[in-house]
Tab-separated table of C-alpha atoms in Angstrom:
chain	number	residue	atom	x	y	z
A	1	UNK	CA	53.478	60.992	43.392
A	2	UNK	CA	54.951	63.663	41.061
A	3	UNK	CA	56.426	61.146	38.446
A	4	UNK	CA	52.776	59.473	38.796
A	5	UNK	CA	51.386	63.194	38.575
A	6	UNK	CA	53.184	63.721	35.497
A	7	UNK	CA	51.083	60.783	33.154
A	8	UNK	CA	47.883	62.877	33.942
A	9	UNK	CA	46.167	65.613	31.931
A	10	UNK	CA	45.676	68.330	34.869
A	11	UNK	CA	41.567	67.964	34.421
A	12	UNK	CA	42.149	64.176	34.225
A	13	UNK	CA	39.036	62.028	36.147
A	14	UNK	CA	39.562	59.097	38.101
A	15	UNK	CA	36.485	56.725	38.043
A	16	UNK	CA	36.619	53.633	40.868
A	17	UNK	CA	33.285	51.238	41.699
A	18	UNK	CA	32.537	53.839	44.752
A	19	UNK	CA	32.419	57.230	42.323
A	20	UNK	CA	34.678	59.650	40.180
A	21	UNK	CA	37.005	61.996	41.648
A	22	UNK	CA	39.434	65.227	40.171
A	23	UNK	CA	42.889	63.002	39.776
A	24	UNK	CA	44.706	66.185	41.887
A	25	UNK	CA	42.014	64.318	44.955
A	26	UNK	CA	43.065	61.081	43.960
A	27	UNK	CA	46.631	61.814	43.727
A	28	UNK	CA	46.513	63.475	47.158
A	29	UNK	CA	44.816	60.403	48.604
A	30	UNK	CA	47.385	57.863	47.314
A	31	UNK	CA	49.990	60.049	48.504
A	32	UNK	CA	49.042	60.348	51.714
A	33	UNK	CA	48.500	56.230	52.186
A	34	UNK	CA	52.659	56.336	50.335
A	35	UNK	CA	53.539	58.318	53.793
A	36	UNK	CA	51.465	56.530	56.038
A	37	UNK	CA	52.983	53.182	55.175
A	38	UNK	CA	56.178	54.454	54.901
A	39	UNK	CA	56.347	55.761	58.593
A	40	UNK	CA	54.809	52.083	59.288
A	41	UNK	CA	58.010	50.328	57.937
A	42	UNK	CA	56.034	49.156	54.780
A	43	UNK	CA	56.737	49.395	51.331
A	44	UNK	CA	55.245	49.261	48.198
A	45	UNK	CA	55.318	48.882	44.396
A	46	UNK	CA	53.215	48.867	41.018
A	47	UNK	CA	53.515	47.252	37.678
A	48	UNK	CA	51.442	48.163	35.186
A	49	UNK	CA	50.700	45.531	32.057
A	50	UNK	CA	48.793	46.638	28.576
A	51	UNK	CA	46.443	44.568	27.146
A	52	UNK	CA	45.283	46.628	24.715
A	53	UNK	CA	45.865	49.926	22.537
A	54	UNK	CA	44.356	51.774	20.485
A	55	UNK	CA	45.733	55.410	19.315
A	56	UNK	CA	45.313	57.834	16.562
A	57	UNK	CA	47.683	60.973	16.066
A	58	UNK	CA	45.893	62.759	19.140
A	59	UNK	CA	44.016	60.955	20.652
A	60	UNK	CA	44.308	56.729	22.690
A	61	UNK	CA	42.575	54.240	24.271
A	62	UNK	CA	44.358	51.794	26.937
A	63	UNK	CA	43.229	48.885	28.936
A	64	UNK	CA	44.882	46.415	31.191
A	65	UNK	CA	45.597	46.192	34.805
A	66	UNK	CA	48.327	46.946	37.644
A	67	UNK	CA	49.674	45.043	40.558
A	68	UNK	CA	49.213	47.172	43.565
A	69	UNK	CA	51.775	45.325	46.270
A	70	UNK	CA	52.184	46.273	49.333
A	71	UNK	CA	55.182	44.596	52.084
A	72	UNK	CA	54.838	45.339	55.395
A	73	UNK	CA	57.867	44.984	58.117
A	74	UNK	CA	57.441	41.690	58.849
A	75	UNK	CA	57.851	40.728	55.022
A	76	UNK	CA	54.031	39.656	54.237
A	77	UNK	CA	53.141	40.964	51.065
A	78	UNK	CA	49.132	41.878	50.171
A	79	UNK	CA	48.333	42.184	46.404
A	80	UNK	CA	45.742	44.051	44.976
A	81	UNK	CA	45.023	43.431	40.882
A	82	UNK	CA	43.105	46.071	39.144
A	83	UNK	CA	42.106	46.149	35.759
A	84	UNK	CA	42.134	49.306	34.425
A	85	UNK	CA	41.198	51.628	31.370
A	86	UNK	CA	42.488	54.501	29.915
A	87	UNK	CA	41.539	57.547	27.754
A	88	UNK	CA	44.648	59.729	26.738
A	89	UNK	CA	45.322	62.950	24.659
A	90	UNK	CA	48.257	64.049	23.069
A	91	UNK	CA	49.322	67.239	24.247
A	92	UNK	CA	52.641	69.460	23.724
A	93	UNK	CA	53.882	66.124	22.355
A	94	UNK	CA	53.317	64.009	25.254
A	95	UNK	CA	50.261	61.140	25.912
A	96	UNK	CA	48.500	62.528	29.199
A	97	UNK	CA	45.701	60.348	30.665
A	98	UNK	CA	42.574	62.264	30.724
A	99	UNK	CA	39.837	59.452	32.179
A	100	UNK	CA	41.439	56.655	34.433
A	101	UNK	CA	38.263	53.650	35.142
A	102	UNK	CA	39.452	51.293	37.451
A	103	UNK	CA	36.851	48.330	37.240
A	104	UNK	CA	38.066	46.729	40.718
A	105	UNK	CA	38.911	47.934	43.992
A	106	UNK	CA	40.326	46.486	46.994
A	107	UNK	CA	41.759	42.798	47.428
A	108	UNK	CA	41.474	39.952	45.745
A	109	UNK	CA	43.129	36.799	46.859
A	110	UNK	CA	45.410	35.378	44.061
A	111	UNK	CA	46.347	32.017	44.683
A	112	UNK	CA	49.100	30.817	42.503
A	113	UNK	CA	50.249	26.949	42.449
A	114	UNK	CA	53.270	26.102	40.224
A	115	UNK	CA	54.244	22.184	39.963
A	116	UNK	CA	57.459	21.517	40.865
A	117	UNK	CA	59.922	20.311	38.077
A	118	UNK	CA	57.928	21.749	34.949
A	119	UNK	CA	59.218	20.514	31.302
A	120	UNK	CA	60.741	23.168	29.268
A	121	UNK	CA	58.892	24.115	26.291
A	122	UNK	CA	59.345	25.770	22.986
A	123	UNK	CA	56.884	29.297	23.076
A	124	UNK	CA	56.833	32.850	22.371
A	125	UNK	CA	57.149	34.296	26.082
A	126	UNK	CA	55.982	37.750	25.376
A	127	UNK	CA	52.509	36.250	23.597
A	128	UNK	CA	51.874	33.635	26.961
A	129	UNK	CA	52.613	36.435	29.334
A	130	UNK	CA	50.145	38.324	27.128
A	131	UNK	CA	47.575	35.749	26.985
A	132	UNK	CA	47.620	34.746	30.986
A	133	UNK	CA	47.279	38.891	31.851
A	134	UNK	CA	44.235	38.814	29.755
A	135	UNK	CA	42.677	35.948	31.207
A	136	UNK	CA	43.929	36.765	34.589
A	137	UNK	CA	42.237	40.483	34.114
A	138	UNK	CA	38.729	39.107	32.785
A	139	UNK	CA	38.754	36.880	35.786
A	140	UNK	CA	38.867	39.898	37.707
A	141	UNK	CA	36.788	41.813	36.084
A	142	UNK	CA	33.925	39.854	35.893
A	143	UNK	CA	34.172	38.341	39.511
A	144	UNK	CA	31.894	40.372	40.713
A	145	UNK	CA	31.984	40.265	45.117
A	146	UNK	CA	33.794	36.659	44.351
A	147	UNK	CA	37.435	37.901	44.967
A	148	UNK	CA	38.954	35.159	45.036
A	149	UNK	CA	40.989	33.980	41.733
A	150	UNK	CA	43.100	30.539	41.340
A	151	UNK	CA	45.581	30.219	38.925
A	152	UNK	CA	47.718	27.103	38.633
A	153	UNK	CA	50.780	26.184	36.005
A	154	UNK	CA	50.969	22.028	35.805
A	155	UNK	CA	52.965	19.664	33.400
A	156	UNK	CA	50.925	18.083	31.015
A	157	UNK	CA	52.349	15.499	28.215
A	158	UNK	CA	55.618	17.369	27.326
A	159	UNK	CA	53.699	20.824	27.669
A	160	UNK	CA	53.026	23.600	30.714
A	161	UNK	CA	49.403	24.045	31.849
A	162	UNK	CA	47.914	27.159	32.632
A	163	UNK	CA	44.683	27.570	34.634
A	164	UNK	CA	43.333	30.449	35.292
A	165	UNK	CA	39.502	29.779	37.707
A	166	UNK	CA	37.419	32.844	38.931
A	167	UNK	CA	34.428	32.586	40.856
A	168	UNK	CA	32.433	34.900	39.267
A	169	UNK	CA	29.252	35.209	37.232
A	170	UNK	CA	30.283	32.849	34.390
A	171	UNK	CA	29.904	32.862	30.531
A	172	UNK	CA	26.103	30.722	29.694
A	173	UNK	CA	26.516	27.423	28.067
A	174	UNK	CA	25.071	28.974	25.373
A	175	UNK	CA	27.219	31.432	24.121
């Protein structure tokens, strides 16, 4: 919690779907869950991915979302993918996050299919890992209660399909 502590601007805000909240409440909240599953034999871990930046001298904008896993005893492991945004400031030569919106809270079930045998193909990995976060965060955040989000990788005349289906409200046929 202090190495998380650290990334925040003391005054920072945390805003979820149920209400905002001092970060030194959240903090104490997620710390408090850290020691609860510990004592349970769980574990767990986050990686954060970027979408997007935008930053001036003093001032930044971030969006993108985390992976939230957590492993319990027995080995199961429960996902939760949040997309986030981020307001920072630069202080004392450091970026400190000053307003924290997460659009999504709780679980969503993430079911991943991968074909066995895939061809190998010719492609810029860091631009494809970048283009399935973003679609795999809009799915998110636009699913509205539908928590549920597919995504399947399938060979497809000498290339690698990527689908990426939410249940959400939808785009109109119109736009």
């Amino acid at each position: 919690i202090a190495g998380m502590a650290a990334t925040y601007h003391p005054d920072a805000v945390v805003v979820t779907p149920q209400g905002t909240m001092p970060v030194a409440r959240a903090l104490a909240g997620w710390g408090q869950a850290m020691e609860a599953m510990k004592r349970n034999g769980s574990r767990a871990s986050v990686a954060f991915r970027f979408s997007l930046r935008q930053d001036g001298a003093e001032t930044a904008f971030e969006s993108g979302m985390f992976n939230y896993a957590v492993t319990d005893s027995a080995g199961a492991t429960t996902r939760y993918i949040i997309p986030f945004e981020a307001l920072l400031v630069r202080k004392d030569g450091r970026w400190l996050i000053v307003m924290e919106r997460q659009f999504a809270q709780g679980q969503f079930e993430v079911t991943t299919t991968i074909a066995p045998a895939l061809p190998s193909i010719m492609a810029d990995v860091v631009a494809v890992e970048r283009a399935v976060e973003n679609l795999l965060a809009n799915a998110i955040k636009y699913s509205g209660d539908a928590r549920r989000v597919e995504v399947t990788v399938s060979p497809g005349h000498g290339e690698v399909m990527v689908r990426v289906r939410d249940y959400g409200i939808g785009i109109a046929r119109r736009e």
